[in-house]
Amino acid sequence: MYGFDKLTVLYYAQAAASRKPIAGFDYSIEDMAKFGITNVKAVDGEWDWRSHNDTFNVIRVPVDR
C-alpha cells in the first residue's frame, strides 16, 4: 500500500495534462530492495516498460526509508 499517500496534486495535474489516467504506481529496483525485495531481474535486461506504454500513467514512487 506504500505509495498511495505519495500521489500528490502535482501527479494528478501531470496526468490530466498528458490525458492519460493514473493507473497505479511502481518502484525502482533499488527502492524495492528497501522493502526486502531482492534479486529482481528484468527479462529484457532493462527496467523501462514505460517506453512501451501509451495508455496509462504509472507513477514511479520514491521510497523514503
Short mmCIF file of N, CA, C and O in Angstrom, two decimals:
data_model
loop_
_atom_site.label_atom_id
_atom_site.label_comp_id
_atom_site.label_asym_id
_atom_site.label_seq_id
_atom_site.Cartn_x
_atom_site.Cartn_y
_atom_site.Cartn_z
N MET A 1 0.82 -1.19 0.00
CA MET A 1 0.00 0.00 0.00
C MET A 1 0.87 1.26 0.00
O MET A 1 0.35 2.34 -0.17
N TYR A 2 2.16 1.09 0.22
CA TYR A 2 3.05 2.24 0.23
C TYR A 2 2.99 2.89 -1.15
O TYR A 2 3.20 2.25 -2.16
N GLY A 3 2.69 4.13 -1.19
CA GLY A 3 2.65 4.86 -2.45
C GLY A 3 1.37 5.64 -2.63
O GLY A 3 1.39 6.70 -3.24
N PHE A 4 0.25 5.12 -2.12
CA PHE A 4 -1.00 5.86 -2.27
C PHE A 4 -0.91 7.25 -1.66
O PHE A 4 -1.42 8.21 -2.22
N ASP A 5 -0.22 7.36 -0.51
CA ASP A 5 -0.10 8.68 0.13
C ASP A 5 0.91 9.57 -0.57
O ASP A 5 1.04 10.73 -0.26
N LYS A 6 1.64 9.02 -1.54
CA LYS A 6 2.64 9.80 -2.28
C LYS A 6 2.07 10.45 -3.53
O LYS A 6 2.73 11.25 -4.18
N LEU A 7 0.85 10.08 -3.92
CA LEU A 7 0.24 10.66 -5.12
C LEU A 7 -0.26 12.06 -4.80
O LEU A 7 -1.29 12.25 -4.16
N THR A 8 0.49 13.06 -5.21
CA THR A 8 0.20 14.45 -4.89
C THR A 8 -0.63 15.10 -6.00
O THR A 8 -0.84 14.53 -7.07
N VAL A 9 -1.06 16.31 -5.72
CA VAL A 9 -1.80 17.10 -6.71
C VAL A 9 -0.97 17.26 -7.97
O VAL A 9 -1.50 17.24 -9.08
N LEU A 10 0.34 17.39 -7.83
CA LEU A 10 1.22 17.54 -8.99
C LEU A 10 1.11 16.32 -9.91
O LEU A 10 1.03 16.47 -11.14
N TYR A 11 1.10 15.13 -9.36
CA TYR A 11 0.97 13.92 -10.18
C TYR A 11 -0.35 13.93 -10.94
O TYR A 11 -0.41 13.58 -12.12
N TYR A 12 -1.44 14.31 -10.25
CA TYR A 12 -2.75 14.34 -10.91
C TYR A 12 -2.79 15.41 -12.01
O TYR A 12 -3.39 15.20 -13.06
N ALA A 13 -2.14 16.55 -11.78
CA ALA A 13 -2.09 17.61 -12.79
C ALA A 13 -1.31 17.14 -14.01
O ALA A 13 -1.71 17.39 -15.16
N GLN A 14 -0.19 16.45 -13.78
CA GLN A 14 0.59 15.93 -14.90
C GLN A 14 -0.20 14.89 -15.69
O GLN A 14 -0.14 14.85 -16.92
N ALA A 15 -0.96 14.06 -14.99
CA ALA A 15 -1.78 13.05 -15.66
C ALA A 15 -2.86 13.72 -16.50
O ALA A 15 -3.13 13.31 -17.63
N ALA A 16 -3.47 14.76 -15.96
CA ALA A 16 -4.51 15.47 -16.72
C ALA A 16 -3.91 16.11 -17.96
O ALA A 16 -4.51 16.07 -19.04
N ALA A 17 -2.71 16.68 -17.83
CA ALA A 17 -2.06 17.32 -18.97
C ALA A 17 -1.69 16.30 -20.05
O ALA A 17 -1.76 16.59 -21.23
N SER A 18 -1.33 15.10 -19.63
CA SER A 18 -0.94 14.07 -20.61
C SER A 18 -2.15 13.33 -21.17
O SER A 18 -2.01 12.56 -22.10
N ARG A 19 -3.32 13.57 -20.56
CA ARG A 19 -4.57 12.91 -20.96
C ARG A 19 -4.51 11.40 -20.81
O ARG A 19 -5.19 10.66 -21.51
N LYS A 20 -3.64 10.94 -19.89
CA LYS A 20 -3.57 9.53 -19.57
C LYS A 20 -3.92 9.38 -18.09
O LYS A 20 -3.30 10.01 -17.24
N PRO A 21 -4.91 8.57 -17.75
CA PRO A 21 -5.28 8.42 -16.34
C PRO A 21 -4.18 7.72 -15.54
O PRO A 21 -3.41 6.93 -16.08
N ILE A 22 -4.11 8.03 -14.26
CA ILE A 22 -3.18 7.35 -13.38
C ILE A 22 -3.71 5.95 -13.14
O ILE A 22 -4.83 5.77 -12.66
N ALA A 23 -2.91 4.96 -13.48
CA ALA A 23 -3.33 3.57 -13.34
C ALA A 23 -2.74 2.91 -12.11
O ALA A 23 -3.13 1.82 -11.74
N GLY A 24 -1.78 3.57 -11.48
CA GLY A 24 -1.14 2.99 -10.30
C GLY A 24 0.26 3.54 -10.15
O GLY A 24 0.58 4.61 -10.65
N PHE A 25 1.07 2.80 -9.44
CA PHE A 25 2.44 3.24 -9.20
C PHE A 25 3.34 2.02 -9.14
O PHE A 25 2.88 0.89 -9.00
N ASP A 26 4.63 2.27 -9.27
CA ASP A 26 5.62 1.22 -9.10
C ASP A 26 6.86 1.80 -8.44
O ASP A 26 6.87 2.96 -8.05
N TYR A 27 7.88 0.96 -8.31
CA TYR A 27 9.10 1.35 -7.60
C TYR A 27 10.32 0.98 -8.45
O TYR A 27 10.26 0.06 -9.26
N SER A 28 11.41 1.68 -8.20
CA SER A 28 12.65 1.30 -8.86
C SER A 28 13.15 0.00 -8.22
O SER A 28 12.75 -0.37 -7.11
N ILE A 29 14.04 -0.68 -8.90
CA ILE A 29 14.61 -1.92 -8.36
C ILE A 29 15.35 -1.62 -7.06
O ILE A 29 15.27 -2.38 -6.09
N GLU A 30 16.04 -0.48 -7.00
CA GLU A 30 16.76 -0.09 -5.79
C GLU A 30 15.79 0.15 -4.63
O GLU A 30 16.07 -0.23 -3.49
N ASP A 31 14.67 0.79 -4.92
CA ASP A 31 13.69 1.06 -3.86
C ASP A 31 12.99 -0.22 -3.42
O ASP A 31 12.64 -0.37 -2.25
N MET A 32 12.78 -1.18 -4.33
CA MET A 32 12.18 -2.45 -3.92
C MET A 32 13.08 -3.16 -2.91
O MET A 32 12.59 -3.81 -1.98
N ALA A 33 14.40 -3.01 -3.07
CA ALA A 33 15.33 -3.63 -2.12
C ALA A 33 15.14 -3.07 -0.71
O ALA A 33 15.37 -3.78 0.28
N LYS A 34 14.70 -1.83 -0.59
CA LYS A 34 14.44 -1.24 0.73
C LYS A 34 13.29 -1.94 1.45
O LYS A 34 13.19 -1.90 2.65
N PHE A 35 12.42 -2.60 0.68
CA PHE A 35 11.32 -3.39 1.25
C PHE A 35 11.74 -4.84 1.47
O PHE A 35 10.93 -5.67 1.89
N GLY A 36 12.96 -5.17 1.09
CA GLY A 36 13.42 -6.55 1.23
C GLY A 36 13.21 -7.39 -0.01
O GLY A 36 13.42 -8.60 0.00
N ILE A 37 12.77 -6.76 -1.10
CA ILE A 37 12.57 -7.48 -2.36
C ILE A 37 13.89 -7.40 -3.13
O ILE A 37 14.29 -6.33 -3.58
N THR A 38 14.55 -8.53 -3.26
CA THR A 38 15.88 -8.54 -3.89
C THR A 38 15.91 -9.54 -5.03
O THR A 38 14.97 -10.29 -5.26
N ASN A 39 17.02 -9.56 -5.73
CA ASN A 39 17.25 -10.46 -6.86
C ASN A 39 16.21 -10.29 -7.97
O ASN A 39 15.82 -11.25 -8.62
N VAL A 40 15.77 -9.05 -8.18
CA VAL A 40 14.83 -8.76 -9.25
C VAL A 40 15.63 -8.67 -10.55
O VAL A 40 16.60 -7.94 -10.64
N LYS A 41 15.21 -9.42 -11.54
CA LYS A 41 15.88 -9.41 -12.84
C LYS A 41 14.86 -9.08 -13.91
O LYS A 41 13.84 -9.76 -14.04
N ALA A 42 15.13 -8.06 -14.69
CA ALA A 42 14.26 -7.71 -15.82
C ALA A 42 14.53 -8.69 -16.96
O ALA A 42 15.69 -8.93 -17.32
N VAL A 43 13.50 -9.26 -17.52
CA VAL A 43 13.64 -10.26 -18.57
C VAL A 43 14.42 -9.72 -19.76
O VAL A 43 15.26 -10.39 -20.33
N ASP A 44 14.13 -8.45 -20.13
CA ASP A 44 14.83 -7.86 -21.28
C ASP A 44 16.08 -7.09 -20.87
O ASP A 44 16.70 -6.43 -21.69
N GLY A 45 16.46 -7.18 -19.59
CA GLY A 45 17.67 -6.53 -19.11
C GLY A 45 17.51 -5.07 -18.78
O GLY A 45 18.44 -4.43 -18.34
N GLU A 46 16.32 -4.52 -18.98
CA GLU A 46 16.10 -3.10 -18.74
C GLU A 46 14.77 -2.91 -18.02
O GLU A 46 13.77 -3.49 -18.38
N TRP A 47 14.77 -2.06 -17.00
CA TRP A 47 13.56 -1.78 -16.22
C TRP A 47 12.94 -0.50 -16.76
O TRP A 47 12.93 0.54 -16.13
N ASP A 48 12.45 -0.56 -18.01
CA ASP A 48 11.89 0.62 -18.65
C ASP A 48 10.66 0.27 -19.47
O ASP A 48 10.59 0.52 -20.66
N TRP A 49 9.69 -0.36 -18.83
CA TRP A 49 8.48 -0.77 -19.55
C TRP A 49 7.65 0.43 -19.98
O TRP A 49 6.84 0.32 -20.89
N ARG A 50 7.84 1.59 -19.36
CA ARG A 50 7.04 2.78 -19.70
C ARG A 50 7.19 3.18 -21.17
O ARG A 50 6.28 3.73 -21.76
N SER A 51 8.35 2.91 -21.74
CA SER A 51 8.57 3.30 -23.14
C SER A 51 7.65 2.53 -24.09
O SER A 51 7.50 2.92 -25.23
N HIS A 52 7.03 1.45 -23.60
CA HIS A 52 6.12 0.65 -24.43
C HIS A 52 4.66 0.88 -24.06
O HIS A 52 3.79 0.18 -24.57
N ASN A 53 4.38 1.84 -23.18
CA ASN A 53 3.03 2.06 -22.66
C ASN A 53 2.51 3.42 -23.11
O ASN A 53 3.03 4.44 -22.71
N ASP A 54 1.47 3.42 -23.93
CA ASP A 54 0.87 4.66 -24.39
C ASP A 54 -0.47 4.95 -23.74
O ASP A 54 -1.06 5.99 -23.97
N THR A 55 -0.97 4.03 -22.94
CA THR A 55 -2.34 4.13 -22.45
C THR A 55 -2.46 4.72 -21.05
O THR A 55 -3.28 5.58 -20.81
N PHE A 56 -1.64 4.24 -20.12
CA PHE A 56 -1.79 4.61 -18.72
C PHE A 56 -0.58 5.34 -18.17
O PHE A 56 0.53 5.16 -18.64
N ASN A 57 -0.82 6.12 -17.16
CA ASN A 57 0.22 6.86 -16.47
C ASN A 57 0.49 6.14 -15.15
O ASN A 57 -0.36 6.11 -14.28
N VAL A 58 1.64 5.54 -15.03
CA VAL A 58 2.03 4.85 -13.80
C VAL A 58 3.13 5.66 -13.15
O VAL A 58 4.15 5.97 -13.78
N ILE A 59 2.93 6.01 -11.90
CA ILE A 59 3.85 6.88 -11.18
C ILE A 59 4.97 6.07 -10.56
O ILE A 59 4.73 5.04 -9.93
N ARG A 60 6.21 6.52 -10.72
CA ARG A 60 7.35 5.90 -10.04
C ARG A 60 7.43 6.56 -8.65
O ARG A 60 7.74 7.73 -8.53
N VAL A 61 7.14 5.79 -7.63
CA VAL A 61 7.09 6.31 -6.26
C VAL A 61 8.45 6.15 -5.60
O VAL A 61 8.97 5.04 -5.51
N PRO A 62 9.05 7.25 -5.11
CA PRO A 62 10.30 7.13 -4.38
C PRO A 62 10.04 6.61 -2.96
O PRO A 62 9.04 6.96 -2.35
N VAL A 63 10.91 5.77 -2.47
CA VAL A 63 10.78 5.20 -1.13
C VAL A 63 11.68 5.99 -0.19
O VAL A 63 12.89 6.09 -0.43
N ASP A 64 11.10 6.52 0.87
CA ASP A 64 11.83 7.41 1.78
C ASP A 64 12.42 6.69 2.98
O ASP A 64 12.60 7.29 4.01
N ARG A 65 12.70 5.42 2.87
CA ARG A 65 13.18 4.67 4.02
C ARG A 65 14.66 4.54 4.02
O ARG A 65 15.31 4.54 3.09
#
